[in-house]
């Protein structure tokens, strides 16, 4: 699947190397196929909690829990904003997310 920021259907989340970008096709000189190859993601579902998963670029997704690069967030109970990084780390506190339906976009 692909990710677009809410309200910006012309932009896509992309990973290039260990960097994460939000870009439109006009923002880069990348060919169509290459642009969208770097904009595909997969979920690794975790059994601990209903709808808990890890978000991974499809290009790095490996087989098994420890494969691939994960989106990581440096959030905490007292920290409500964070940069997003790519890392092979699997610390539940920084890379596990719970998928829920949007209240804004149905």
GROMACS .gro file of C-alpha atoms in nm, residues 16-97:
model
   82
   16UNK     CA    1   1.524   0.658  -0.005
   17UNK     CA    2   1.803   0.478   0.176
   18UNK     CA    3   1.749   0.548   0.547
   19UNK     CA    4   1.564   0.875   0.482
   20UNK     CA    5   1.189   0.934   0.480
   21UNK     CA    6   1.032   1.202   0.260
   22UNK     CA    7   0.685   1.335   0.178
   23UNK     CA    8   0.700   1.429  -0.190
   24UNK     CA    9   0.496   1.482  -0.502
   25UNK     CA   10   0.620   1.356  -0.837
   26UNK     CA   11   0.704   1.718  -0.928
   27UNK     CA   12   0.938   1.740  -0.625
   28UNK     CA   13   1.182   1.488  -0.773
   29UNK     CA   14   1.346   1.401  -1.103
   30UNK     CA   15   1.279   1.032  -1.041
   31UNK     CA   16   1.115   0.820  -1.310
   32UNK     CA   17   0.757   0.704  -1.250
   33UNK     CA   18   0.843   0.342  -1.167
   34UNK     CA   19   1.128   0.435  -0.932
   35UNK     CA   20   0.922   0.704  -0.757
   36UNK     CA   21   0.640   0.463  -0.669
   37UNK     CA   22   0.874   0.169  -0.594
   38UNK     CA   23   1.004   0.379  -0.302
   39UNK     CA   24   0.648   0.467  -0.191
   40UNK     CA   25   0.522   0.115  -0.113
   41UNK     CA   26   0.481  -0.011   0.243
   42UNK     CA   27   0.373  -0.324   0.425
   43UNK     CA   28   0.252  -0.404   0.774
   44UNK     CA   29   0.395  -0.671   1.000
   45UNK     CA   30   0.105  -0.775   1.220
   46UNK     CA   31   0.190  -0.857   1.580
   47UNK     CA   32  -0.018  -1.102   1.786
   48UNK     CA   33   0.017  -0.927   2.125
   49UNK     CA   34  -0.264  -0.673   2.075
   50UNK     CA   35  -0.551  -0.655   1.826
   51UNK     CA   36  -0.443  -0.446   1.520
   52UNK     CA   37  -0.086  -0.393   1.650
   53UNK     CA   38   0.171  -0.381   1.372
   54UNK     CA   39   0.499  -0.240   1.243
   55UNK     CA   40   0.518  -0.025   0.932
   56UNK     CA   41   0.793  -0.121   0.687
   57UNK     CA   42   0.905  -0.009   0.342
   58UNK     CA   43   0.823  -0.297   0.108
   59UNK     CA   44   1.172  -0.279  -0.039
   60UNK     CA   45   1.324  -0.377   0.298
   61UNK     CA   46   1.052  -0.604   0.438
   62UNK     CA   47   1.202  -0.937   0.528
   63UNK     CA   48   1.049  -1.260   0.636
   64UNK     CA   49   0.995  -1.292   1.008
   65UNK     CA   50   0.966  -1.050   1.294
   66UNK     CA   51   1.326  -0.926   1.274
   67UNK     CA   52   1.341  -0.865   0.897
   68UNK     CA   53   1.339  -0.527   0.728
   69UNK     CA   54   1.354  -0.166   0.843
   70UNK     CA   55   1.079  -0.029   1.067
   71UNK     CA   56   0.937   0.318   1.109
   72UNK     CA   57   1.042   0.430   1.459
   73UNK     CA   58   0.893   0.709   1.668
   74UNK     CA   59   1.063   0.866   1.973
   75UNK     CA   60   0.736   0.917   2.158
   76UNK     CA   61   0.667   0.881   2.528
   77UNK     CA   62   0.387   0.971   2.769
   78UNK     CA   63   0.542   1.316   2.808
   79UNK     CA   64   0.661   1.353   2.443
   80UNK     CA   65   0.381   1.400   2.189
   81UNK     CA   66   0.583   1.493   1.876
   82UNK     CA   67   0.870   1.308   1.713
   83UNK     CA   68   1.077   1.274   1.400
   84UNK     CA   69   1.021   0.945   1.220
   85UNK     CA   70   1.327   0.733   1.152
   86UNK     CA   71   1.399   0.405   0.975
   87UNK     CA   72   1.574   0.145   1.182
   88UNK     CA   73   1.602  -0.233   1.210
   89UNK     CA   74   1.522  -0.182   1.579
   90UNK     CA   75   1.223  -0.370   1.717
   91UNK     CA   76   1.166  -0.198   2.051
   92UNK     CA   77   0.790  -0.211   2.105
   93UNK     CA   78   0.783   0.139   2.255
   94UNK     CA   79   0.923   0.299   1.939
   95UNK     CA   80   0.811   0.088   1.643
   96UNK     CA   81   0.480  -0.082   1.731
   97UNK     CA   82   0.164   0.102   1.627
   0.00000   0.00000   0.00000
